[in-house]
Amino acid sequence: MFIPYKKNRGYKIPVIFEFGQQNTRVGYAGTDGPEVVLPSDLLMDSEGNMKFIEQNSTYQPIGFDVKNILQGGQIVDFDIWKEYVEHILNNVLYQERHFPFFFVENGNVKKETRNKIIEILFEEIDVSSVFFHRNTMLAQYIVGKDNVLVVDCGSSHTTITPILDGNVIEKGILRGEIGGEYITNKLYEIWKQQGLAFSRFKNYSQLSPSLQLYGDLEIVREIKHQCVKLYDQPIENLKFNPTVDNQAYELPDQTKLLISEEMYKYPEFLFEPTEYFEGLDKALETSLEKIDSDYRKELVQNVILIGGASCTVNMVERFQRTINNLKIFGLSSRSKVQTPPKFFDRQHASWLGASIVASSQIYDQWTLNKSDYDEHGSSLIEKKMFY
């Protein structure tokens, strides 16, 4: 655990928010994990009334649709976002106001969006200071290196980010529209065609189509996490015997789902070229081609693999083998995939990096405080945030 540096008796620990397409992570600087991980979805009816999803409930409200707080990684409805944040502060963390707010930002947030967020935080939520930090950069802090190649396999995207001397090299960034949810949706498509029932909600037939789908996908994700795995090499030449190569999973209606070839087939999308992504091996090579040759060797030796999809069984081993087989610029023999050994740390790597940063003795010098905001406005954050 990291112990935050306390300047005085009035010190307040920064609260760290990381908004993802699937989950939102929230907690305090200096801890070794987020306090809560909540769905980034909420419920809304035709009159604009909002509810928050009760994750463990077998019944859900009738007449509500599922709405995500993000669209393509961007906040588009600031009223909904504000209410979501206030719900977490008031009903989950029971957080007093006038506290430091740390915003873990993905790489495609627009300047106008950032300025609007700052305005809401200071003028409506009443924070004492704000700080923004790009998510992929934060992963370098958990390995303690300045020169790394971060491969983030998240729920909706896979992003490759080269970092040299602690700075992101923009021209080397590659972002593909494929991640863990792509695999989830592919599995759901084939199993739904078999007429299987997934949802645990007992009032399923009374719910809106979007809420029915939400319940279905929750079960499919659980199956994926338990049963899906990568083979240690491409599977095109492998032959499966369904009577031997299978796993059984009991669905909520007690139907037995027998999982065979699909447990190996669908994670392969991370490595194969598709219309959404050129595959991890080719993407890695493309990214490195855009980096000065003097730095390629060190980056290949310091590849950090993070994100929820990186927790797929055998992912690290398969990715290491892929890099070795590429013989990238003659450096493959020295390539090294470095990743946190615990699945939890891989899933929350950016948040954990934020916890380290916000615990720094000089953290307050980096932030935009209320007096700065009142004098210079939200645009001052551009000079303070870490890219």
mmCIF file of C-alpha atoms in Angstrom:
data_model
loop_
_atom_site.group_PDB
_atom_site.id
_atom_site.type_symbol
_atom_site.label_atom_id
_atom_site.label_comp_id
_atom_site.label_asym_id
_atom_site.label_seq_id
_atom_site.Cartn_x
_atom_site.Cartn_y
_atom_site.Cartn_z
ATOM 1 C CA MET A 1 0.000 0.000 0.000
ATOM 2 C CA PHE A 2 1.189 3.528 -0.802
ATOM 3 C CA ILE A 3 0.947 6.029 2.040
ATOM 4 C CA PRO A 4 -0.125 9.509 0.862
ATOM 5 C CA TYR A 5 2.066 12.360 1.999
ATOM 6 C CA LYS A 6 0.091 14.528 4.437
ATOM 7 C CA LYS A 7 1.091 18.180 4.513
ATOM 8 C CA ASN A 8 -1.090 19.343 7.359
ATOM 9 C CA ARG A 9 -4.022 18.438 9.539
ATOM 10 C CA GLY A 10 -6.449 19.726 6.922
ATOM 11 C CA TYR A 11 -5.114 17.398 4.239
ATOM 12 C CA LYS A 12 -7.753 15.551 2.217
ATOM 13 C CA ILE A 13 -6.900 12.440 0.260
ATOM 14 C CA PRO A 14 -7.514 12.795 -3.497
ATOM 15 C CA VAL A 15 -10.453 10.796 -4.900
ATOM 16 C CA ILE A 16 -9.579 9.041 -8.161
ATOM 17 C CA PHE A 17 -12.198 8.482 -10.872
ATOM 18 C CA GLU A 18 -11.592 6.371 -13.971
ATOM 19 C CA PHE A 19 -14.567 6.207 -16.344
ATOM 20 C CA GLY A 20 -14.504 3.234 -18.683
ATOM 21 C CA GLN A 21 -17.002 2.093 -21.289
ATOM 22 C CA GLN A 22 -17.970 -0.906 -19.168
ATOM 23 C CA ASN A 23 -16.950 -0.012 -15.608
ATOM 24 C CA THR A 24 -16.111 3.046 -13.526
ATOM 25 C CA ARG A 25 -13.382 2.720 -10.894
ATOM 26 C CA VAL A 26 -13.367 5.012 -7.873
ATOM 27 C CA GLY A 27 -11.211 5.146 -4.771
ATOM 28 C CA TYR A 28 -8.592 6.992 -2.754
ATOM 29 C CA ALA A 29 -4.973 7.860 -3.477
ATOM 30 C CA GLY A 30 -2.475 5.771 -1.571
ATOM 31 C CA THR A 31 -4.507 2.569 -1.651
ATOM 32 C CA ASP A 32 -3.740 -0.596 -3.572
ATOM 33 C CA GLY A 33 -7.021 -0.757 -5.468
ATOM 34 C CA PRO A 34 -10.239 1.130 -6.190
ATOM 35 C CA GLU A 35 -12.795 1.323 -3.404
ATOM 36 C CA VAL A 36 -15.626 0.450 -5.799
ATOM 37 C CA VAL A 37 -15.999 -0.765 -9.387
ATOM 38 C CA LEU A 38 -19.437 0.130 -10.741
ATOM 39 C CA PRO A 39 -21.163 -0.357 -14.098
ATOM 40 C CA SER A 40 -20.876 2.663 -16.378
ATOM 41 C CA ASP A 41 -24.521 1.994 -17.260
ATOM 42 C CA LEU A 42 -27.591 3.419 -15.554
ATOM 43 C CA LEU A 43 -31.342 3.199 -16.109
ATOM 44 C CA MET A 44 -33.625 5.904 -17.524
ATOM 45 C CA ASP A 45 -37.366 5.970 -18.267
ATOM 46 C CA SER A 46 -39.258 7.921 -20.938
ATOM 47 C CA GLU A 47 -39.710 10.897 -18.586
ATOM 48 C CA GLY A 48 -36.000 11.242 -17.850
ATOM 49 C CA ASN A 49 -36.102 9.642 -14.387
ATOM 50 C CA MET A 50 -32.885 7.845 -13.521
ATOM 51 C CA LYS A 51 -32.071 4.776 -11.466
ATOM 52 C CA PHE A 52 -28.812 3.012 -10.781
ATOM 53 C CA ILE A 53 -28.517 -0.661 -11.569
ATOM 54 C CA GLU A 54 -28.697 -2.937 -8.541
ATOM 55 C CA GLN A 55 -26.023 -5.414 -9.547
ATOM 56 C CA ASN A 56 -27.039 -8.271 -7.254
ATOM 57 C CA SER A 57 -30.800 -7.981 -7.669
ATOM 58 C CA THR A 58 -32.759 -10.649 -9.561
ATOM 59 C CA TYR A 59 -35.475 -8.097 -10.342
ATOM 60 C CA GLN A 60 -35.074 -4.898 -12.343
ATOM 61 C CA PRO A 61 -37.467 -1.923 -12.729
ATOM 62 C CA ILE A 62 -40.042 -2.072 -15.526
ATOM 63 C CA GLY A 63 -40.188 0.751 -18.072
ATOM 64 C CA PHE A 64 -36.493 1.680 -17.931
ATOM 65 C CA ASP A 65 -33.831 1.519 -20.633
ATOM 66 C CA VAL A 66 -30.088 1.106 -20.162
ATOM 67 C CA LYS A 67 -27.979 4.194 -20.887
ATOM 68 C CA ASN A 68 -24.196 4.407 -20.760
ATOM 69 C CA ILE A 69 -22.543 7.533 -19.372
ATOM 70 C CA LEU A 70 -20.060 7.455 -22.277
ATOM 71 C CA GLN A 71 -20.358 7.269 -26.051
ATOM 72 C CA GLY A 72 -17.192 6.229 -27.836
ATOM 73 C CA GLY A 73 -15.240 7.059 -24.703
ATOM 74 C CA GLN A 74 -16.662 10.597 -24.569
ATOM 75 C CA ILE A 75 -19.031 12.198 -22.071
ATOM 76 C CA VAL A 76 -21.894 13.569 -24.155
ATOM 77 C CA ASP A 77 -24.659 14.208 -21.604
ATOM 78 C CA PHE A 78 -23.101 16.219 -18.783
ATOM 79 C CA ASP A 79 -26.288 16.274 -16.679
ATOM 80 C CA ILE A 80 -26.318 12.490 -16.552
ATOM 81 C CA TRP A 81 -22.569 12.359 -15.872
ATOM 82 C CA LYS A 82 -22.896 14.858 -13.019
ATOM 83 C CA GLU A 83 -25.746 12.892 -11.434
ATOM 84 C CA TYR A 84 -23.741 9.683 -11.774
ATOM 85 C CA VAL A 85 -20.709 11.246 -10.030
ATOM 86 C CA GLU A 86 -22.848 12.756 -7.267
ATOM 87 C CA HIS A 87 -24.542 9.404 -6.662
ATOM 88 C CA ILE A 88 -21.135 7.790 -6.107
ATOM 89 C CA LEU A 89 -19.939 10.579 -3.831
ATOM 90 C CA ASN A 90 -23.149 10.768 -1.767
ATOM 91 C CA ASN A 91 -24.350 7.163 -1.626
ATOM 92 C CA VAL A 92 -21.275 4.993 -2.141
ATOM 93 C CA LEU A 93 -18.267 6.874 -0.730
ATOM 94 C CA TYR A 94 -20.205 9.263 1.578
ATOM 95 C CA GLN A 95 -17.615 11.820 0.577
ATOM 96 C CA GLU A 96 -17.520 15.311 2.089
ATOM 97 C CA ARG A 97 -17.200 18.121 -0.425
ATOM 98 C CA HIS A 98 -14.191 20.315 -1.187
ATOM 99 C CA PHE A 99 -11.842 17.434 -1.901
ATOM 100 C CA PRO A 100 -9.117 16.899 -4.575
ATOM 101 C CA PHE A 101 -10.482 15.195 -7.727
ATOM 102 C CA PHE A 102 -8.163 13.065 -9.901
ATOM 103 C CA PHE A 103 -9.547 12.332 -13.383
ATOM 104 C CA VAL A 104 -7.986 9.396 -15.249
ATOM 105 C CA GLU A 105 -8.467 10.414 -18.876
ATOM 106 C CA ASN A 106 -8.482 8.253 -21.989
ATOM 107 C CA GLY A 107 -6.437 9.459 -24.930
ATOM 108 C CA ASN A 108 -9.274 10.845 -27.067
ATOM 109 C CA VAL A 109 -10.997 13.305 -24.712
ATOM 110 C CA LYS A 110 -11.695 16.610 -26.455
ATOM 111 C CA LYS A 111 -10.481 19.901 -24.978
ATOM 112 C CA GLU A 112 -14.039 21.265 -24.822
ATOM 113 C CA THR A 113 -15.162 18.183 -22.913
ATOM 114 C CA ARG A 114 -12.332 18.547 -20.425
ATOM 115 C CA ASN A 115 -13.154 22.214 -19.834
ATOM 116 C CA LYS A 116 -16.824 21.421 -19.249
ATOM 117 C CA ILE A 117 -15.908 18.700 -16.750
ATOM 118 C CA ILE A 118 -13.726 21.150 -14.824
ATOM 119 C CA GLU A 119 -16.514 23.718 -14.778
ATOM 120 C CA ILE A 120 -18.970 21.190 -13.316
ATOM 121 C CA LEU A 121 -16.463 19.925 -10.745
ATOM 122 C CA PHE A 122 -15.670 23.383 -9.370
ATOM 123 C CA GLU A 123 -19.005 25.136 -9.707
ATOM 124 C CA GLU A 124 -21.511 22.350 -9.011
ATOM 125 C CA ILE A 125 -19.806 19.433 -7.257
ATOM 126 C CA ASP A 126 -17.497 21.685 -5.193
ATOM 127 C CA VAL A 127 -14.055 20.118 -5.400
ATOM 128 C CA SER A 128 -10.942 21.818 -4.051
ATOM 129 C CA SER A 129 -8.671 20.920 -6.985
ATOM 130 C CA VAL A 130 -8.606 18.834 -10.144
ATOM 131 C CA PHE A 131 -5.928 16.920 -11.985
ATOM 132 C CA PHE A 132 -6.081 15.067 -15.310
ATOM 133 C CA HIS A 133 -3.677 12.334 -16.372
ATOM 134 C CA ARG A 134 -3.749 10.144 -19.471
ATOM 135 C CA ASN A 135 -4.585 6.552 -18.609
ATOM 136 C CA THR A 136 -1.946 4.640 -20.595
ATOM 137 C CA MET A 137 0.850 6.807 -19.163
ATOM 138 C CA LEU A 138 -0.169 5.816 -15.647
ATOM 139 C CA ALA A 139 0.691 2.165 -16.302
ATOM 140 C CA GLN A 140 4.408 3.021 -16.445
ATOM 141 C CA TYR A 141 4.381 3.927 -12.750
ATOM 142 C CA ILE A 142 3.512 0.400 -11.656
ATOM 143 C CA VAL A 143 6.684 -0.919 -13.315
ATOM 144 C CA GLY A 144 8.800 2.148 -12.511
ATOM 145 C CA LYS A 145 10.194 2.743 -16.007
ATOM 146 C CA ASP A 146 10.250 5.811 -18.267
ATOM 147 C CA ASN A 147 10.584 3.982 -21.611
ATOM 148 C CA VAL A 148 7.801 1.472 -22.215
ATOM 149 C CA LEU A 149 5.382 0.263 -24.870
ATOM 150 C CA VAL A 150 1.951 0.002 -23.257
ATOM 151 C CA VAL A 151 -0.510 -2.453 -24.809
ATOM 152 C CA ASP A 152 -3.924 -1.862 -23.260
ATOM 153 C CA CYS A 153 -6.544 -4.476 -24.186
ATOM 154 C CA GLY A 154 -9.678 -2.951 -22.687
ATOM 155 C CA SER A 155 -13.369 -3.723 -22.997
ATOM 156 C CA SER A 156 -14.077 -1.674 -26.128
ATOM 157 C CA HIS A 157 -10.641 -0.796 -27.548
ATOM 158 C CA THR A 158 -7.082 -2.026 -27.830
ATOM 159 C CA THR A 159 -4.496 0.747 -27.701
ATOM 160 C CA ILE A 160 -0.736 0.617 -28.221
ATOM 161 C CA THR A 161 1.089 3.600 -26.734
ATOM 162 C CA PRO A 162 4.887 4.154 -26.895
ATOM 163 C CA ILE A 163 6.288 6.231 -24.025
ATOM 164 C CA LEU A 164 9.813 7.654 -24.069
ATOM 165 C CA ASP A 165 11.330 9.569 -21.160
ATOM 166 C CA GLY A 166 7.904 9.673 -19.576
ATOM 167 C CA ASN A 167 6.254 11.289 -22.633
ATOM 168 C CA VAL A 168 3.721 9.758 -25.002
ATOM 169 C CA ILE A 169 4.927 9.537 -28.610
ATOM 170 C CA GLU A 170 1.721 10.493 -30.410
ATOM 171 C CA LYS A 171 2.764 9.309 -33.863
ATOM 172 C CA GLY A 172 3.267 5.766 -32.541
ATOM 173 C CA ILE A 173 -0.187 5.384 -30.970
ATOM 174 C CA LEU A 174 -2.457 2.770 -32.543
ATOM 175 C CA ARG A 175 -6.064 2.299 -31.483
ATOM 176 C CA GLY A 176 -8.308 -0.534 -32.642
ATOM 177 C CA GLU A 177 -12.060 -0.854 -32.144
ATOM 178 C CA ILE A 178 -11.774 -4.308 -30.624
ATOM 179 C CA GLY A 179 -11.518 -5.530 -27.038
ATOM 180 C CA GLY A 180 -13.073 -7.847 -24.521
ATOM 181 C CA GLU A 181 -16.643 -6.813 -25.378
ATOM 182 C CA TYR A 182 -16.105 -7.766 -29.020
ATOM 183 C CA ILE A 183 -15.475 -11.319 -27.835
ATOM 184 C CA THR A 184 -18.476 -11.130 -25.485
ATOM 185 C CA ASN A 185 -20.789 -10.086 -28.317
ATOM 186 C CA LYS A 186 -19.496 -12.779 -30.672
ATOM 187 C CA LEU A 187 -20.116 -15.476 -28.072
ATOM 188 C CA TYR A 188 -23.578 -14.086 -27.369
ATOM 189 C CA GLU A 189 -24.482 -14.161 -31.065
ATOM 190 C CA ILE A 190 -23.709 -17.852 -31.533
ATOM 191 C CA TRP A 191 -25.253 -18.977 -28.244
ATOM 192 C CA LYS A 192 -28.394 -16.895 -28.720
ATOM 193 C CA GLN A 193 -28.916 -18.604 -32.078
ATOM 194 C CA GLN A 194 -29.120 -21.870 -30.132
ATOM 195 C CA GLY A 195 -32.138 -20.523 -28.238
ATOM 196 C CA LEU A 196 -30.368 -20.414 -24.877
ATOM 197 C CA ALA A 197 -31.707 -18.262 -22.022
ATOM 198 C CA PHE A 198 -29.066 -16.260 -20.153
ATOM 199 C CA SER A 199 -30.593 -13.638 -17.917
ATOM 200 C CA ARG A 200 -30.833 -14.065 -14.155
ATOM 201 C CA PHE A 201 -33.667 -11.490 -13.947
ATOM 202 C CA LYS A 202 -36.893 -13.168 -12.824
ATOM 203 C CA ASN A 203 -39.071 -10.466 -14.412
ATOM 204 C CA TYR A 204 -37.154 -10.754 -17.693
ATOM 205 C CA SER A 205 -40.231 -10.792 -19.979
ATOM 206 C CA GLN A 206 -41.454 -7.471 -18.542
ATOM 207 C CA LEU A 207 -38.211 -5.596 -19.072
ATOM 208 C CA SER A 208 -37.172 -3.355 -21.967
ATOM 209 C CA PRO A 209 -35.064 -4.966 -24.727
ATOM 210 C CA SER A 210 -31.976 -2.988 -23.623
ATOM 211 C CA LEU A 211 -32.306 -4.216 -20.025
ATOM 212 C CA GLN A 212 -32.893 -7.777 -21.196
ATOM 213 C CA LEU A 213 -29.712 -7.532 -23.264
ATOM 214 C CA TYR A 214 -27.830 -6.095 -20.280
ATOM 215 C CA GLY A 215 -28.777 -9.127 -18.181
ATOM 216 C CA ASP A 216 -27.876 -11.555 -20.962
ATOM 217 C CA LEU A 217 -24.427 -10.045 -21.491
ATOM 218 C CA GLU A 218 -23.662 -10.109 -17.767
ATOM 219 C CA ILE A 219 -23.991 -13.907 -17.849
ATOM 220 C CA VAL A 220 -21.989 -14.214 -21.087
ATOM 221 C CA ARG A 221 -19.164 -12.174 -19.523
ATOM 222 C CA GLU A 222 -19.145 -14.499 -16.533
ATOM 223 C CA ILE A 223 -18.882 -17.514 -18.847
ATOM 224 C CA LYS A 224 -16.118 -15.803 -20.822
ATOM 225 C CA HIS A 225 -14.078 -15.084 -17.697
ATOM 226 C CA GLN A 226 -14.408 -18.649 -16.437
ATOM 227 C CA CYS A 227 -14.057 -20.682 -19.629
ATOM 228 C CA VAL A 228 -12.510 -18.763 -22.528
ATOM 229 C CA LYS A 229 -8.766 -19.058 -23.047
ATOM 230 C CA LEU A 230 -6.063 -18.626 -25.649
ATOM 231 C CA TYR A 231 -4.129 -21.519 -27.108
ATOM 232 C CA ASP A 232 -0.370 -21.075 -27.084
ATOM 233 C CA GLN A 233 -0.297 -20.787 -30.884
ATOM 234 C CA PRO A 234 -2.749 -19.953 -33.722
ATOM 235 C CA ILE A 235 -5.538 -22.524 -33.838
ATOM 236 C CA GLU A 236 -6.276 -22.722 -37.585
ATOM 237 C CA ASN A 237 -4.609 -26.123 -37.884
ATOM 238 C CA LEU A 238 -5.982 -27.581 -34.670
ATOM 239 C CA LYS A 239 -8.782 -30.140 -34.689
ATOM 240 C CA PHE A 240 -11.251 -30.174 -31.812
ATOM 241 C CA ASN A 241 -13.043 -33.170 -30.411
ATOM 242 C CA PRO A 242 -16.205 -31.777 -28.769
ATOM 243 C CA THR A 243 -16.536 -34.830 -26.546
ATOM 244 C CA VAL A 244 -13.133 -34.187 -24.985
ATOM 245 C CA ASP A 245 -12.252 -30.546 -25.588
ATOM 246 C CA ASN A 246 -15.106 -28.909 -23.724
ATOM 247 C CA GLN A 247 -16.267 -27.230 -20.539
ATOM 248 C CA ALA A 248 -19.775 -27.200 -19.081
ATOM 249 C CA TYR A 249 -21.525 -24.142 -17.653
ATOM 250 C CA GLU A 250 -24.917 -24.132 -15.934
ATOM 251 C CA LEU A 251 -27.140 -21.248 -17.030
ATOM 252 C CA PRO A 252 -29.635 -19.532 -14.685
ATOM 253 C CA ASP A 253 -32.470 -21.772 -15.950
ATOM 254 C CA GLN A 254 -30.255 -24.805 -15.131
ATOM 255 C CA THR A 255 -29.640 -25.575 -18.799
ATOM 256 C CA LYS A 256 -26.139 -26.966 -19.367
ATOM 257 C CA LEU A 257 -24.110 -25.046 -21.929
ATOM 258 C CA LEU A 258 -21.313 -27.150 -23.404
ATOM 259 C CA ILE A 259 -18.453 -24.928 -24.586
ATOM 260 C CA SER A 260 -16.001 -26.430 -27.059
ATOM 261 C CA GLU A 261 -14.136 -24.832 -29.944
ATOM 262 C CA GLU A 262 -15.511 -21.362 -29.188
ATOM 263 C CA MET A 263 -13.518 -21.193 -25.945
ATOM 264 C CA TYR A 264 -10.358 -20.944 -28.061
ATOM 265 C CA LYS A 265 -11.764 -19.472 -31.276
ATOM 266 C CA TYR A 266 -13.049 -16.069 -30.245
ATOM 267 C CA PRO A 267 -10.049 -14.687 -28.300
ATOM 268 C CA GLU A 268 -8.126 -15.153 -31.571
ATOM 269 C CA PHE A 269 -9.800 -11.954 -32.818
ATOM 270 C CA LEU A 270 -7.249 -10.019 -30.753
ATOM 271 C CA PHE A 271 -4.479 -11.400 -32.969
ATOM 272 C CA GLU A 272 -6.215 -11.698 -36.354
ATOM 273 C CA PRO A 273 -6.733 -8.837 -38.840
ATOM 274 C CA THR A 274 -10.352 -7.623 -38.931
ATOM 275 C CA GLU A 275 -12.145 -4.553 -40.223
ATOM 276 C CA TYR A 276 -11.717 -3.043 -36.746
ATOM 277 C CA PHE A 277 -8.091 -3.878 -35.965
ATOM 278 C CA GLU A 278 -5.028 -5.222 -37.755
ATOM 279 C CA GLY A 279 -4.202 -7.702 -34.987
ATOM 280 C CA LEU A 280 -1.832 -7.305 -32.054
ATOM 281 C CA ASP A 281 1.255 -8.615 -33.826
ATOM 282 C CA LYS A 282 0.924 -6.354 -36.874
ATOM 283 C CA ALA A 283 -0.177 -3.371 -34.762
ATOM 284 C CA LEU A 284 2.881 -3.731 -32.538
ATOM 285 C CA GLU A 285 5.162 -3.751 -35.553
ATOM 286 C CA THR A 286 3.373 -0.756 -37.116
ATOM 287 C CA SER A 287 3.740 1.239 -33.909
ATOM 288 C CA LEU A 288 7.449 0.498 -33.613
ATOM 289 C CA GLU A 289 8.063 1.449 -37.246
ATOM 290 C CA LYS A 290 7.006 4.991 -36.364
ATOM 291 C CA ILE A 291 9.578 5.258 -33.555
ATOM 292 C CA ASP A 292 13.167 6.347 -34.024
ATOM 293 C CA SER A 293 15.313 3.234 -34.494
ATOM 294 C CA ASP A 294 17.510 4.195 -31.535
ATOM 295 C CA TYR A 295 14.616 3.561 -29.136
ATOM 296 C CA ARG A 296 13.022 0.441 -30.621
ATOM 297 C CA LYS A 297 15.267 -1.997 -28.785
ATOM 298 C CA GLU A 298 14.404 -0.629 -25.344
ATOM 299 C CA LEU A 299 10.688 -0.500 -26.121
ATOM 300 C CA VAL A 300 10.612 -4.108 -27.323
ATOM 301 C CA GLN A 301 12.305 -5.103 -24.077
ATOM 302 C CA ASN A 302 9.689 -3.250 -22.025
ATOM 303 C CA VAL A 303 6.239 -4.124 -23.365
ATOM 304 C CA ILE A 304 3.558 -3.704 -20.686
ATOM 305 C CA LEU A 305 0.356 -5.677 -21.230
ATOM 306 C CA ILE A 306 -2.679 -4.418 -19.275
ATOM 307 C CA GLY A 307 -6.471 -4.190 -19.490
ATOM 308 C CA GLY A 308 -9.335 -6.550 -18.779
ATOM 309 C CA ALA A 309 -8.856 -8.607 -21.971
ATOM 310 C CA SER A 310 -5.209 -9.172 -21.014
ATOM 311 C CA CYS A 311 -6.535 -11.383 -18.204
ATOM 312 C CA THR A 312 -7.649 -14.018 -20.710
ATOM 313 C CA VAL A 313 -5.972 -17.295 -19.725
ATOM 314 C CA ASN A 314 -2.617 -17.737 -21.552
ATOM 315 C CA MET A 315 -2.728 -14.179 -22.950
ATOM 316 C CA VAL A 316 0.712 -13.159 -21.673
ATOM 317 C CA GLU A 317 2.365 -16.370 -22.903
ATOM 318 C CA ARG A 318 0.691 -16.133 -26.306
ATOM 319 C CA PHE A 319 1.605 -12.456 -26.694
ATOM 320 C CA GLN A 320 5.243 -13.164 -25.771
ATOM 321 C CA ARG A 321 5.378 -15.963 -28.337
ATOM 322 C CA THR A 322 3.840 -13.663 -30.953
ATOM 323 C CA ILE A 323 6.504 -11.011 -30.381
ATOM 324 C CA ASN A 324 9.270 -13.588 -30.549
ATOM 325 C CA ASN A 325 7.965 -14.999 -33.838
ATOM 326 C CA LEU A 326 7.769 -11.565 -35.445
ATOM 327 C CA LYS A 327 11.533 -11.009 -35.237
ATOM 328 C CA ILE A 328 10.831 -7.291 -35.053
ATOM 329 C CA PHE A 329 13.823 -5.453 -36.540
ATOM 330 C CA GLY A 330 16.072 -8.304 -35.390
ATOM 331 C CA LEU A 331 15.285 -7.640 -31.727
ATOM 332 C CA SER A 332 12.911 -10.511 -30.960
ATOM 333 C CA SER A 333 15.417 -12.488 -28.913
ATOM 334 C CA ARG A 334 15.478 -9.666 -26.396
ATOM 335 C CA SER A 335 11.746 -8.912 -26.353
ATOM 336 C CA LYS A 336 10.026 -9.009 -22.990
ATOM 337 C CA VAL A 337 6.374 -8.724 -22.032
ATOM 338 C CA GLN A 338 6.098 -7.242 -18.563
ATOM 339 C CA THR A 339 2.739 -7.374 -16.890
ATOM 340 C CA PRO A 340 1.476 -7.313 -13.309
ATOM 341 C CA PRO A 341 1.224 -10.930 -12.109
ATOM 342 C CA LYS A 342 -2.222 -10.466 -10.553
ATOM 343 C CA PHE A 343 -5.304 -10.206 -12.783
ATOM 344 C CA PHE A 344 -6.656 -7.470 -10.480
ATOM 345 C CA ASP A 345 -3.602 -5.292 -11.097
ATOM 346 C CA ARG A 346 -3.837 -5.768 -14.870
ATOM 347 C CA GLN A 347 -7.501 -4.789 -14.880
ATOM 348 C CA HIS A 348 -6.880 -1.687 -12.784
ATOM 349 C CA ALA A 349 -3.342 -0.774 -13.888
ATOM 350 C CA SER A 350 -4.143 2.834 -14.840
ATOM 351 C CA TRP A 351 -6.063 3.410 -11.625
ATOM 352 C CA LEU A 352 -3.183 1.981 -9.576
ATOM 353 C CA GLY A 353 -0.760 4.289 -11.388
ATOM 354 C CA ALA A 354 -3.006 7.204 -10.471
ATOM 355 C CA SER A 355 -2.914 6.107 -6.840
ATOM 356 C CA ILE A 356 0.883 6.340 -6.939
ATOM 357 C CA VAL A 357 0.924 9.742 -8.672
ATOM 358 C CA ALA A 358 -1.661 11.278 -6.335
ATOM 359 C CA SER A 359 0.399 10.127 -3.338
ATOM 360 C CA SER A 360 3.422 12.176 -4.411
ATOM 361 C CA GLN A 361 4.740 14.818 -2.043
ATOM 362 C CA ILE A 362 4.511 17.387 -4.834
ATOM 363 C CA TYR A 363 1.082 16.351 -6.140
ATOM 364 C CA ASP A 364 -0.492 19.659 -5.059
ATOM 365 C CA GLN A 365 1.908 21.545 -7.331
ATOM 366 C CA TRP A 366 0.486 19.766 -10.383
ATOM 367 C CA THR A 367 -3.185 20.375 -9.681
ATOM 368 C CA LEU A 368 -5.555 23.123 -10.777
ATOM 369 C CA ASN A 369 -7.050 24.531 -7.584
ATOM 370 C CA LYS A 370 -10.122 26.694 -7.125
ATOM 371 C CA SER A 371 -8.223 29.995 -6.978
ATOM 372 C CA ASP A 372 -6.363 29.077 -10.207
ATOM 373 C CA TYR A 373 -9.687 28.304 -11.836
ATOM 374 C CA ASP A 374 -11.298 31.533 -10.673
ATOM 375 C CA GLU A 375 -8.372 33.594 -11.997
ATOM 376 C CA HIS A 376 -7.433 31.764 -15.210
ATOM 377 C CA GLY A 377 -10.357 29.492 -16.054
ATOM 378 C CA SER A 378 -10.348 25.814 -16.993
ATOM 379 C CA SER A 379 -7.878 26.203 -19.885
ATOM 380 C CA LEU A 380 -4.970 26.364 -17.403
ATOM 381 C CA ILE A 381 -5.291 22.588 -16.978
ATOM 382 C CA GLU A 382 -3.650 22.173 -20.409
ATOM 383 C CA LYS A 383 -0.363 23.358 -18.880
ATOM 384 C CA LYS A 384 -0.674 21.155 -15.813
ATOM 385 C CA MET A 385 -1.956 17.769 -16.986
ATOM 386 C CA PHE A 386 0.354 14.923 -17.945
ATOM 387 C CA TYR A 387 0.081 13.768 -21.549
#
